[in-house]
PDB file of C-alpha atoms in Angstrom:
ATOM      1  CA  MET A   1     -50.636  12.576  75.085  1.00 45.00           C
ATOM      2  CA  THR A   2     -50.291  10.022  77.876  1.00 46.00           C
ATOM      3  CA  ALA A   3     -46.657   9.678  78.933  1.00 44.00           C
ATOM      4  CA  PRO A   4     -45.312   6.155  78.460  1.00 45.00           C
ATOM      5  CA  ALA A   5     -44.133   4.402  81.609  1.00 47.00           C
ATOM      6  CA  HIS A   6     -42.560   1.327  80.054  1.00 52.00           C
ATOM      7  CA  SER A   7     -38.986   0.345  79.282  1.00 74.00           C
ATOM      8  CA  TYR A   8     -39.388  -0.334  75.562  1.00 84.00           C
ATOM      9  CA  PRO A   9     -41.340   1.750  73.042  1.00 90.00           C
ATOM     10  CA  ARG A  10     -44.886   0.559  72.495  1.00 95.00           C
ATOM     11  CA  VAL A  11     -45.470  -0.159  68.831  1.00 97.00           C
ATOM     12  CA  LEU A  12     -48.812  -0.368  67.036  1.00 98.00           C
ATOM     13  CA  ILE A  13     -48.956  -2.014  63.601  1.00 98.00           C
ATOM     14  CA  MET A  14     -52.237  -1.579  61.736  1.00 98.00           C
ATOM     15  CA  ALA A  15     -53.697  -2.801  58.444  1.00 98.00           C
ATOM     16  CA  PHE A  16     -57.121  -2.870  56.823  1.00 97.00           C
ATOM     17  CA  GLN A  17     -58.704  -5.278  54.386  1.00 96.00           C
ATOM     18  CA  GLY A  18     -59.790  -3.665  51.151  1.00 94.00           C
ATOM     19  CA  TRP A  19     -58.271  -0.998  48.929  1.00 92.00           C
ATOM     20  CA  SER A  20     -54.886  -0.905  50.709  1.00 94.00           C
ATOM     21  CA  ASP A  21     -54.450  -4.680  50.996  1.00 96.00           C
ATOM     22  CA  ALA A  22     -53.409  -5.859  47.524  1.00 95.00           C
ATOM     23  CA  GLY A  23     -52.573  -9.549  47.506  1.00 95.00           C
ATOM     24  CA  ASP A  24     -53.750  -9.795  51.140  1.00 96.00           C
ATOM     25  CA  ALA A  25     -50.162  -8.818  51.976  1.00 97.00           C
ATOM     26  CA  THR A  26     -50.886  -6.556  54.947  1.00 97.00           C
ATOM     27  CA  THR A  27     -53.572  -8.608  56.665  1.00 96.00           C
ATOM     28  CA  GLU A  28     -51.332 -11.665  56.287  1.00 97.00           C
ATOM     29  CA  VAL A  29     -48.614  -9.741  58.125  1.00 98.00           C
ATOM     30  CA  LEU A  30     -50.955  -9.146  61.065  1.00 97.00           C
ATOM     31  CA  GLN A  31     -52.119 -12.761  61.094  1.00 95.00           C
ATOM     32  CA  HIS A  32     -48.516 -13.942  61.023  1.00 95.00           C
ATOM     33  CA  LEU A  33     -47.498 -11.651  63.881  1.00 96.00           C
ATOM     34  CA  GLY A  34     -50.657 -12.420  65.841  1.00 93.00           C
ATOM     35  CA  GLY A  35     -49.709 -16.070  65.967  1.00 88.00           C
ATOM     36  CA  MET A  36     -46.308 -15.258  67.445  1.00 91.00           C
ATOM     37  CA  ILE A  37     -47.067 -12.804  70.227  1.00 89.00           C
ATOM     38  CA  GLU A  38     -48.931 -13.271  73.490  1.00 79.00           C
ATOM     39  CA  ALA A  39     -51.797 -10.903  72.691  1.00 85.00           C
ATOM     40  CA  ASP A  40     -55.554 -10.823  73.145  1.00 93.00           C
ATOM     41  CA  VAL A  41     -58.303  -8.465  72.048  1.00 95.00           C
ATOM     42  CA  VAL A  42     -58.101  -5.432  74.330  1.00 95.00           C
ATOM     43  CA  HIS A  43     -60.486  -3.097  72.506  1.00 97.00           C
ATOM     44  CA  VAL A  44     -63.138  -3.303  69.791  1.00 97.00           C
ATOM     45  CA  ILE A  45     -64.356  -0.563  67.461  1.00 98.00           C
ATOM     46  CA  SER A  46     -67.850  -1.646  66.466  1.00 97.00           C
ATOM     47  CA  ALA A  47     -68.503  -2.065  62.755  1.00 97.00           C
ATOM     48  CA  GLU A  48     -71.955  -0.541  63.242  1.00 96.00           C
ATOM     49  CA  GLY A  49     -72.110   2.802  61.465  1.00 95.00           C
ATOM     50  CA  TYR A  50     -68.801   2.316  59.669  1.00 97.00           C
ATOM     51  CA  VAL A  51     -68.967  -0.904  57.625  1.00 97.00           C
ATOM     52  CA  ASP A  52     -71.280  -1.782  54.725  1.00 96.00           C
ATOM     53  CA  PHE A  53     -72.599  -5.189  55.788  1.00 96.00           C
ATOM     54  CA  GLN A  54     -73.642  -6.050  52.239  1.00 95.00           C
ATOM     55  CA  VAL A  55     -69.959  -5.873  51.295  1.00 94.00           C
ATOM     56  CA  HIS A  56     -68.494  -7.303  54.506  1.00 95.00           C
ATOM     57  CA  ARG A  57     -71.203  -9.547  55.881  1.00 95.00           C
ATOM     58  CA  PRO A  58     -71.149 -10.848  59.464  1.00 95.00           C
ATOM     59  CA  LYS A  59     -70.391 -14.558  59.767  1.00 96.00           C
ATOM     60  CA  ILE A  60     -72.405 -17.112  61.694  1.00 96.00           C
ATOM     61  CA  THR A  61     -70.326 -19.394  63.917  1.00 94.00           C
ATOM     62  CA  PHE A  62     -70.733 -21.679  66.920  1.00 95.00           C
ATOM     63  CA  ASP A  63     -69.280 -20.726  70.289  1.00 91.00           C
ATOM     64  CA  GLU A  64     -67.710 -23.101  72.823  1.00 90.00           C
ATOM     65  CA  SER A  65     -71.166 -23.979  74.184  1.00 92.00           C
ATOM     66  CA  GLY A  66     -72.506 -24.857  70.744  1.00 93.00           C
ATOM     67  CA  ASN A  67     -74.636 -21.729  70.442  1.00 96.00           C
ATOM     68  CA  ARG A  68     -74.928 -19.926  67.118  1.00 97.00           C
ATOM     69  CA  VAL A  69     -73.385 -16.447  67.305  1.00 95.00           C
ATOM     70  CA  LEU A  70     -72.626 -13.658  64.848  1.00 95.00           C
ATOM     71  CA  ASP A  71     -69.044 -12.569  64.231  1.00 95.00           C
ATOM     72  CA  TRP A  72     -69.245  -8.940  63.099  1.00 96.00           C
ATOM     73  CA  PRO A  73     -66.524  -7.307  60.961  1.00 96.00           C
ATOM     74  CA  ASP A  74     -65.360  -5.115  63.847  1.00 98.00           C
ATOM     75  CA  THR A  75     -61.963  -3.443  64.090  1.00 98.00           C
ATOM     76  CA  ARG A  76     -60.008  -5.126  66.868  1.00 98.00           C
ATOM     77  CA  LEU A  77     -56.993  -3.978  68.842  1.00 98.00           C
ATOM     78  CA  TYR A  78     -54.774  -6.817  70.047  1.00 97.00           C
ATOM     79  CA  GLY A  79     -52.406  -6.112  72.903  1.00 92.00           C
ATOM     80  CA  PRO A  80     -50.041  -7.941  75.250  1.00 86.00           C
ATOM     81  CA  VAL A  81     -51.629  -9.649  78.222  1.00 79.00           C
ATOM     82  CA  GLU A  82     -49.682 -10.819  81.264  1.00 72.00           C
ATOM     83  CA  ARG A  83     -50.360 -14.423  82.188  1.00 66.00           C
ATOM     84  CA  PRO A  84     -49.186 -15.136  85.753  1.00 64.00           C
ATOM     85  CA  GLY A  85     -47.364 -18.434  86.044  1.00 60.00           C
ATOM     86  CA  ALA A  86     -46.822 -18.812  82.308  1.00 59.00           C
ATOM     87  CA  GLU A  87     -43.335 -20.016  81.426  1.00 63.00           C
ATOM     88  CA  GLU A  88     -41.480 -19.025  78.289  1.00 63.00           C
ATOM     89  CA  ASP A  89     -40.691 -21.754  75.794  1.00 65.00           C
ATOM     90  CA  PRO A  90     -37.231 -20.838  74.391  1.00 65.00           C
ATOM     91  CA  SER A  91     -37.828 -22.990  71.310  1.00 65.00           C
ATOM     92  CA  ALA A  92     -41.137 -21.323  70.390  1.00 77.00           C
ATOM     93  CA  GLU A  93     -41.303 -19.190  67.256  1.00 87.00           C
ATOM     94  CA  MET A  94     -42.020 -15.800  68.768  1.00 91.00           C
ATOM     95  CA  VAL A  95     -41.135 -12.206  67.961  1.00 94.00           C
ATOM     96  CA  ARG A  96     -37.941 -11.319  69.801  1.00 93.00           C
ATOM     97  CA  ARG A  97     -35.544  -8.441  70.227  1.00 92.00           C
ATOM     98  CA  LEU A  98     -32.002  -8.569  68.924  1.00 91.00           C
ATOM     99  CA  ASP A  99     -30.790  -9.732  72.350  1.00 90.00           C
ATOM    100  CA  GLY A 100     -33.183 -12.705  72.256  1.00 87.00           C
ATOM    101  CA  SER A 101     -35.734 -11.346  74.736  1.00 89.00           C
ATOM    102  CA  LEU A 102     -39.422 -11.518  73.913  1.00 88.00           C
ATOM    103  CA  VAL A 103     -41.201  -8.516  72.427  1.00 91.00           C
ATOM    104  CA  THR A 104     -43.995  -7.697  74.872  1.00 89.00           C
ATOM    105  CA  ASP A 105     -44.952  -4.178  73.756  1.00 93.00           C
ATOM    106  CA  LEU A 106     -46.357  -4.911  70.298  1.00 96.00           C
ATOM    107  CA  PHE A 107     -49.986  -4.057  69.480  1.00 97.00           C
ATOM    108  CA  LEU A 108     -51.906  -5.000  66.332  1.00 98.00           C
ATOM    109  CA  LEU A 109     -54.966  -3.281  64.874  1.00 98.00           C
ATOM    110  CA  ALA A 110     -56.934  -5.254  62.279  1.00 97.00           C
ATOM    111  CA  GLY A 111     -60.178  -4.504  60.496  1.00 97.00           C
ATOM    112  CA  VAL A 112     -61.838  -3.789  57.171  1.00 97.00           C
ATOM    113  CA  GLU A 113     -61.775  -0.411  55.449  1.00 97.00           C
ATOM    114  CA  PRO A 114     -64.908   1.472  56.582  1.00 97.00           C
ATOM    115  CA  ALA A 115     -67.495   2.452  54.000  1.00 96.00           C
ATOM    116  CA  ARG A 116     -68.464   5.717  55.703  1.00 96.00           C
ATOM    117  CA  ASP A 117     -67.711   8.255  58.443  1.00 97.00           C
ATOM    118  CA  TRP A 118     -63.951   7.996  57.988  1.00 97.00           C
ATOM    119  CA  GLN A 119     -63.074  11.064  60.030  1.00 97.00           C
ATOM    120  CA  ASN A 120     -64.829   9.814  63.157  1.00 98.00           C
ATOM    121  CA  PHE A 121     -63.256   6.400  62.633  1.00 98.00           C
ATOM    122  CA  ALA A 122     -59.811   8.022  62.437  1.00 98.00           C
ATOM    123  CA  ASP A 123     -60.551  10.005  65.597  1.00 97.00           C
ATOM    124  CA  GLU A 124     -61.265   6.735  67.422  1.00 97.00           C
ATOM    125  CA  ILE A 125     -57.874   5.415  66.301  1.00 98.00           C
ATOM    126  CA  VAL A 126     -56.151   8.563  67.547  1.00 98.00           C
ATOM    127  CA  GLU A 127     -57.857   8.135  70.919  1.00 97.00           C
ATOM    128  CA  LEU A 128     -56.733   4.501  71.128  1.00 97.00           C
ATOM    129  CA  VAL A 129     -53.135   5.491  70.470  1.00 97.00           C
ATOM    130  CA  ASP A 130     -53.367   8.003  73.302  1.00 96.00           C
ATOM    131  CA  VAL A 131     -55.135   5.716  75.796  1.00 96.00           C
ATOM    132  CA  TRP A 132     -52.678   2.859  75.259  1.00 96.00           C
ATOM    133  CA  ALA A 133     -49.644   5.171  75.328  1.00 95.00           C
ATOM    134  CA  ILE A 134     -48.391   4.027  71.936  1.00 96.00           C
ATOM    135  CA  ASP A 135     -44.995   5.442  70.985  1.00 95.00           C
ATOM    136  CA  THR A 136     -44.663   4.283  67.373  1.00 96.00           C
ATOM    137  CA  VAL A 137     -47.418   3.668  64.823  1.00 98.00           C
ATOM    138  CA  VAL A 138     -46.729   1.739  61.615  1.00 98.00           C
ATOM    139  CA  ILE A 139     -49.491   1.746  58.987  1.00 98.00           C
ATOM    140  CA  LEU A 140     -49.187  -1.073  56.453  1.00 98.00           C
ATOM    141  CA  GLY A 141     -50.370  -0.930  52.875  1.00 97.00           C
ATOM    142  CA  SER A 142     -49.966  -2.872  49.647  1.00 96.00           C
ATOM    143  CA  MET A 143     -50.938  -1.825  46.140  1.00 95.00           C
ATOM    144  CA  PHE A 144     -51.077  -3.426  42.726  1.00 95.00           C
ATOM    145  CA  SER A 145     -48.303  -2.149  40.496  1.00 93.00           C
ATOM    146  CA  ASP A 146     -46.373  -2.778  37.270  1.00 93.00           C
ATOM    147  CA  ALA A 147     -43.976  -4.921  39.280  1.00 93.00           C
ATOM    148  CA  PRO A 148     -42.463  -8.205  38.062  1.00 95.00           C
ATOM    149  CA  HIS A 149     -43.049 -11.172  40.349  1.00 95.00           C
ATOM    150  CA  SER A 150     -39.522 -12.468  39.657  1.00 94.00           C
ATOM    151  CA  ARG A 151     -37.751  -9.489  41.253  1.00 94.00           C
ATOM    152  CA  PRO A 152     -37.591  -8.427  44.913  1.00 94.00           C
ATOM    153  CA  ILE A 153     -40.820  -6.790  46.039  1.00 95.00           C
ATOM    154  CA  ALA A 154     -40.348  -3.021  46.168  1.00 94.00           C
ATOM    155  CA  THR A 155     -41.321  -1.290  49.417  1.00 96.00           C
ATOM    156  CA  THR A 156     -41.555   2.363  50.384  1.00 95.00           C
ATOM    157  CA  ILE A 157     -41.439   4.009  53.808  1.00 96.00           C
ATOM    158  CA  SER A 158     -42.858   7.487  54.307  1.00 96.00           C
ATOM    159  CA  THR A 159     -43.729   9.815  57.165  1.00 95.00           C
ATOM    160  CA  GLU A 160     -44.675  13.446  57.703  1.00 92.00           C
ATOM    161  CA  SER A 161     -42.134  13.716  60.532  1.00 92.00           C
ATOM    162  CA  ALA A 162     -38.673  15.061  59.659  1.00 92.00           C
ATOM    163  CA  LYS A 163     -37.344  13.442  62.828  1.00 92.00           C
ATOM    164  CA  ARG A 164     -38.723  10.038  61.834  1.00 92.00           C
ATOM    165  CA  ARG A 165     -37.323  10.454  58.332  1.00 94.00           C
ATOM    166  CA  ALA A 166     -33.858  11.057  59.758  1.00 92.00           C
ATOM    167  CA  GLU A 167     -34.172   8.032  62.052  1.00 91.00           C
ATOM    168  CA  THR A 168     -35.546   5.569  59.514  1.00 91.00           C
ATOM    169  CA  GLY A 169     -34.451   6.762  56.085  1.00 92.00           C
ATOM    170  CA  ALA A 170     -38.089   7.276  55.144  1.00 94.00           C
ATOM    171  CA  VAL A 171     -39.247   9.930  52.691  1.00 94.00           C
ATOM    172  CA  ARG A 172     -42.107  12.411  52.691  1.00 93.00           C
ATOM    173  CA  SER A 173     -44.855  11.114  50.448  1.00 91.00           C
ATOM    174  CA  SER A 174     -45.388  13.141  47.263  1.00 90.00           C
ATOM    175  CA  TYR A 175     -48.470  11.162  46.206  1.00 88.00           C
ATOM    176  CA  GLU A 176     -51.551  13.016  45.003  1.00 90.00           C
ATOM    177  CA  GLY A 177     -54.748  11.202  44.090  1.00 91.00           C
ATOM    178  CA  PRO A 178     -57.469   8.996  45.574  1.00 91.00           C
ATOM    179  CA  ALA A 179     -56.818   8.049  49.189  1.00 93.00           C
ATOM    180  CA  GLY A 180     -57.861   5.227  51.476  1.00 94.00           C
ATOM    181  CA  ILE A 181     -58.557   5.004  55.189  1.00 96.00           C
ATOM    182  CA  SER A 182     -54.839   4.473  55.844  1.00 95.00           C
ATOM    183  CA  THR A 183     -54.054   7.973  54.581  1.00 95.00           C
ATOM    184  CA  VAL A 184     -56.925   9.502  56.560  1.00 96.00           C
ATOM    185  CA  ILE A 185     -55.604   7.889  59.755  1.00 97.00           C
ATOM    186  CA  ASP A 186     -52.031   8.882  58.888  1.00 96.00           C
ATOM    187  CA  LEU A 187     -52.956  12.564  58.606  1.00 96.00           C
ATOM    188  CA  ALA A 188     -55.207  12.461  61.685  1.00 97.00           C
ATOM    189  CA  LEU A 189     -52.372  11.046  63.782  1.00 97.00           C
ATOM    190  CA  ALA A 190     -49.912  13.604  62.408  1.00 95.00           C
ATOM    191  CA  GLU A 191     -52.333  16.421  63.247  1.00 95.00           C
ATOM    192  CA  ALA A 192     -52.594  15.047  66.794  1.00 95.00           C
ATOM    193  CA  GLY A 193     -48.832  15.302  67.239  1.00 93.00           C
ATOM    194  CA  ILE A 194     -48.076  11.637  66.557  1.00 92.00           C
ATOM    195  CA  ALA A 195     -45.604  10.668  63.832  1.00 89.00           C
ATOM    196  CA  PRO A 196     -46.893   7.518  62.097  1.00 96.00           C
ATOM    197  CA  ILE A 197     -44.788   5.605  59.590  1.00 97.00           C
ATOM    198  CA  SER A 198     -46.416   4.254  56.428  1.00 97.00           C
ATOM    199  CA  LEU A 199     -44.918   1.081  54.951  1.00 97.00           C
ATOM    200  CA  TRP A 200     -46.171  -0.014  51.529  1.00 97.00           C
ATOM    201  CA  ALA A 201     -45.357  -2.917  49.221  1.00 97.00           C
ATOM    202  CA  GLN A 202     -45.868  -3.189  45.454  1.00 95.00           C
ATOM    203  CA  VAL A 203     -47.703  -6.334  44.324  1.00 96.00           C
ATOM    204  CA  PRO A 204     -47.662  -7.571  40.690  1.00 95.00           C
ATOM    205  CA  HIS A 205     -51.052  -6.610  39.267  1.00 94.00           C
ATOM    206  CA  TYR A 206     -51.239  -9.580  36.900  1.00 93.00           C
ATOM    207  CA  VAL A 207     -51.588 -12.042  39.811  1.00 88.00           C
ATOM    208  CA  HIS A 208     -54.297 -10.125  41.655  1.00 81.00           C
ATOM    209  CA  SER A 209     -56.517 -13.147  42.257  1.00 77.00           C
ATOM    210  CA  THR A 210     -54.158 -14.882  44.717  1.00 83.00           C
ATOM    211  CA  PRO A 211     -52.514 -13.869  48.010  1.00 93.00           C
ATOM    212  CA  SER A 212     -48.906 -12.741  47.692  1.00 96.00           C
ATOM    213  CA  PRO A 213     -46.694 -14.290  50.393  1.00 97.00           C
ATOM    214  CA  LYS A 214     -43.651 -12.704  48.745  1.00 97.00           C
ATOM    215  CA  ALA A 215     -45.092  -9.239  49.446  1.00 97.00           C
ATOM    216  CA  THR A 216     -45.889 -10.280  53.007  1.00 98.00           C
ATOM    217  CA  LEU A 217     -42.260 -11.324  53.443  1.00 97.00           C
ATOM    218  CA  ALA A 218     -41.055  -7.983  52.080  1.00 97.00           C
ATOM    219  CA  LEU A 219     -43.169  -6.118  54.639  1.00 98.00           C
ATOM    220  CA  LEU A 220     -41.882  -8.329  57.458  1.00 98.00           C
ATOM    221  CA  ASP A 221     -38.297  -7.680  56.338  1.00 97.00           C
ATOM    222  CA  LYS A 222     -38.843  -3.929  56.578  1.00 97.00           C
ATOM    223  CA  LEU A 223     -40.599  -4.210  59.934  1.00 97.00           C
ATOM    224  CA  GLU A 224     -37.545  -6.000  61.311  1.00 96.00           C
ATOM    225  CA  GLU A 225     -35.312  -3.155  60.128  1.00 95.00           C
ATOM    226  CA  LEU A 226     -37.612  -0.436  61.445  1.00 95.00           C
ATOM    227  CA  LEU A 227     -38.224  -1.965  64.864  1.00 95.00           C
ATOM    228  CA  ASP A 228     -34.943  -3.825  65.515  1.00 94.00           C
ATOM    229  CA  ILE A 229     -36.731  -7.108  66.111  1.00 95.00           C
ATOM    230  CA  VAL A 230     -36.514 -10.653  64.787  1.00 96.00           C
ATOM    231  CA  ILE A 231     -39.640 -12.169  63.242  1.00 96.00           C
ATOM    232  CA  PRO A 232     -39.664 -15.915  62.469  1.00 95.00           C
ATOM    233  CA  ARG A 233     -40.920 -16.557  58.953  1.00 94.00           C
ATOM    234  CA  GLY A 234     -42.578 -19.925  59.534  1.00 92.00           C
ATOM    235  CA  GLU A 235     -43.904 -21.351  56.259  1.00 94.00           C
ATOM    236  CA  LEU A 236     -43.839 -18.023  54.424  1.00 95.00           C
ATOM    237  CA  LEU A 237     -40.511 -18.662  52.681  1.00 95.00           C
ATOM    238  CA  THR A 238     -41.777 -21.930  51.242  1.00 96.00           C
ATOM    239  CA  GLN A 239     -45.090 -20.353  50.275  1.00 96.00           C
ATOM    240  CA  ALA A 240     -43.339 -17.452  48.528  1.00 96.00           C
ATOM    241  CA  THR A 241     -41.140 -19.842  46.533  1.00 96.00           C
ATOM    242  CA  GLU A 242     -44.170 -21.866  45.469  1.00 96.00           C
ATOM    243  CA  TRP A 243     -46.055 -18.681  44.564  1.00 96.00           C
ATOM    244  CA  GLU A 244     -43.256 -17.529  42.276  1.00 95.00           C
ATOM    245  CA  SER A 245     -42.845 -20.997  40.732  1.00 95.00           C
ATOM    246  CA  ASN A 246     -46.571 -21.236  39.984  1.00 94.00           C
ATOM    247  CA  ILE A 247     -46.524 -17.902  38.179  1.00 95.00           C
ATOM    248  CA  ASP A 248     -43.449 -18.978  36.202  1.00 95.00           C
ATOM    249  CA  ARG A 249     -45.246 -22.150  35.167  1.00 94.00           C
ATOM    250  CA  ILE A 250     -48.346 -20.260  34.035  1.00 93.00           C
ATOM    251  CA  ALA A 251     -46.281 -17.694  32.132  1.00 93.00           C
ATOM    252  CA  SER A 252     -44.256 -20.390  30.370  1.00 93.00           C
ATOM    253  CA  SER A 253     -47.368 -21.490  28.501  1.00 93.00           C
ATOM    254  CA  ASP A 254     -48.458 -17.945  27.612  1.00 93.00           C
ATOM    255  CA  GLU A 255     -46.121 -16.199  25.185  1.00 94.00           C
ATOM    256  CA  GLU A 256     -47.808 -12.820  25.541  1.00 94.00           C
ATOM    257  CA  MET A 257     -47.591 -12.946  29.338  1.00 94.00           C
ATOM    258  CA  THR A 258     -43.929 -13.988  29.107  1.00 94.00           C
ATOM    259  CA  ARG A 259     -43.112 -10.973  26.915  1.00 95.00           C
ATOM    260  CA  TYR A 260     -44.977  -8.657  29.262  1.00 95.00           C
ATOM    261  CA  ILE A 261     -43.141  -9.965  32.343  1.00 95.00           C
ATOM    262  CA  ARG A 262     -39.790  -9.676  30.543  1.00 95.00           C
ATOM    263  CA  LYS A 263     -40.587  -6.041  29.765  1.00 95.00           C
ATOM    264  CA  LEU A 264     -41.373  -5.379  33.437  1.00 95.00           C
ATOM    265  CA  GLU A 265     -38.123  -7.095  34.465  1.00 94.00           C
ATOM    266  CA  GLU A 266     -36.089  -4.910  32.108  1.00 93.00           C
ATOM    267  CA  SER A 267     -37.806  -1.786  33.413  1.00 91.00           C
ATOM    268  CA  ARG A 268     -37.139  -2.763  37.030  1.00 90.00           C
ATOM    269  CA  ASP A 269     -33.506  -3.654  36.317  1.00 90.00           C
ATOM    270  CA  ASP A 270     -32.970  -0.313  34.551  1.00 87.00           C
ATOM    271  CA  ALA A 271     -34.476   1.529  37.526  1.00 84.00           C
ATOM    272  CA  LEU A 272     -32.205  -0.307  39.961  1.00 82.00           C
ATOM    273  CA  ALA A 273     -29.160   0.435  37.806  1.00 81.00           C
ATOM    274  CA  ALA A 274     -30.073   4.133  37.703  1.00 75.00           C
ATOM    275  CA  GLU A 275     -29.869   4.270  41.491  1.00 67.00           C
ATOM    276  CA  ALA A 276     -26.134   3.618  41.250  1.00 59.00           C
ATOM    277  CA  THR A 277     -25.405   6.449  38.778  1.00 61.00           C
ATOM    278  CA  GLY A 278     -23.307   9.488  39.570  1.00 49.00           C
ATOM    279  CA  ASP A 279     -26.435  11.604  40.118  1.00 55.00           C
ATOM    280  CA  ALA A 280     -27.700   9.217  42.779  1.00 55.00           C
ATOM    281  CA  ILE A 281     -24.305   9.115  44.487  1.00 56.00           C
ATOM    282  CA  ALA A 282     -24.150  12.925  44.400  1.00 55.00           C
ATOM    283  CA  LEU A 283     -27.552  13.163  46.060  1.00 54.00           C
ATOM    284  CA  GLU A 284     -26.452  10.779  48.796  1.00 56.00           C
ATOM    285  CA  PHE A 285     -23.299  12.849  49.341  1.00 55.00           C
ATOM    286  CA  GLU A 286     -25.362  16.039  49.621  1.00 55.00           C
ATOM    287  CA  LYS A 287     -27.585  14.335  52.186  1.00 54.00           C
ATOM    288  CA  PHE A 288     -24.482  13.272  54.134  1.00 55.00           C
ATOM    289  CA  LEU A 289     -23.185  16.847  54.174  1.00 57.00           C
ATOM    290  CA  GLU A 290     -26.562  18.157  55.332  1.00 55.00           C
ATOM    291  CA  ASP A 291     -26.751  15.571  58.137  1.00 55.00           C
ATOM    292  CA  ASP A 292     -23.158  16.368  59.161  1.00 54.00           C
ATOM    293  CA  GLU A 293     -23.904  20.085  59.276  1.00 54.00           C
ATOM    294  CA  THR A 294     -27.019  19.442  61.366  1.00 51.00           C
ATOM    295  CA  SER A 295     -25.025  17.257  63.741  1.00 52.00           C
ATOM    296  CA  ARG A 296     -22.352  19.930  64.196  1.00 54.00           C
ATOM    297  CA  ARG A 297     -24.952  22.615  64.903  1.00 56.00           C
ATOM    298  CA  GLU A 298     -26.450  20.416  67.612  1.00 51.00           C
ATOM    299  CA  GLN A 299     -23.087  19.871  69.330  1.00 54.00           C
ATOM    300  CA  PRO A 300     -22.606  21.959  72.516  1.00 52.00           C
ATOM    301  CA  GLN A 301     -20.356  24.972  72.002  1.00 52.00           C
ATOM    302  CA  GLN A 302     -16.863  24.543  73.507  1.00 50.00           C
ATOM    303  CA  PRO A 303     -15.253  27.464  75.354  1.00 48.00           C
ATOM    304  CA  PRO A 304     -12.471  29.161  73.394  1.00 46.00           C
ATOM    305  CA  ALA A 305      -9.022  27.716  74.010  1.00 46.00           C
ATOM    306  CA  ASP A 306      -6.379  29.762  75.878  1.00 48.00           C
ATOM    307  CA  ASP A 307      -3.472  31.148  73.918  1.00 45.00           C
ATOM    308  CA  ASP A 308      -1.224  28.888  75.926  1.00 47.00           C
ATOM    309  CA  ASP A 309      -1.984  25.354  74.742  1.00 44.00           C
ATOM    310  CA  THR A 310       0.179  23.824  77.487  1.00 42.00           C
ATOM    311  CA  PRO A 311      -2.010  21.440  79.521  1.00 42.00           C
ATOM    312  CA  PRO A 312      -2.376  22.225  83.235  1.00 42.00           C
ATOM    313  CA  PRO A 313      -0.260  20.163  85.625  1.00 41.00           C
ATOM    314  CA  ALA A 314      -1.805  17.032  87.009  1.00 42.00           C
ATOM    315  CA  ALA A 315      -3.210  17.191  90.509  1.00 41.00           C
ATOM    316  CA  GLY A 316      -0.664  15.989  92.996  1.00 36.00           C
TER     317      GLY A 316
END
């Protein structure tokens, strides 16, 4: 791997339209971040050979000269670009560190889930991570679930790296079943010696026809915690409130839907209550003891003390 030569860790956040983008939650995260960082396209993975153009058709647009051009569904890497002479606007809504300084080492990878040749596609991602000396990779995902819209959006963080799990509180995924391109890339990066973090949000399945700004907010909240950064929310808070209110209004006129949502709410509340039981507390205590034991083993060994505990005289 290329050794990083920068002061802050370089972070790559990636998401793909399709199977792992329920409620458009992950691609909305990238769009939101893209509008708040000084980044341009620094690399393109051509859609040719990977994408089914009958599913994701190219779009015809006009360029600055008025010429008709095709916009292909390529996968694009956005990275920071230095602009000599540019002055920072302290009032601008931009991604910042906890000390208020701008985040200038954030990369975004956006595209659609390929239809074929996934392994080669994943290999190209691994190469990009190496070439751009990325230190941390976060793979976003969102899935439809039996989740009530009226409760906080549940998120999960997982990684194959024990070190990353200790640092972030993530777990090792126990999922078995059909996989998407996100999982293929996750495993390819892990095999290459990189420790990606997967961050997923659960989106209510009964509102699958509309984007879910509440899920987007939940992912942004977790990204802030993971990366120790501050991300302005813009209009997302208002959009999330309106989204929830609209669903409430629709459900109020549908008795069957109301009963179903109430059942989901009770199930979620019971699950949250179970986390505070004695068993859960005991598991946390066991984890604390394990971490403490690990910490003590890593401490340097002190030389045995002399029988005489009297401290030596101070130097004159």
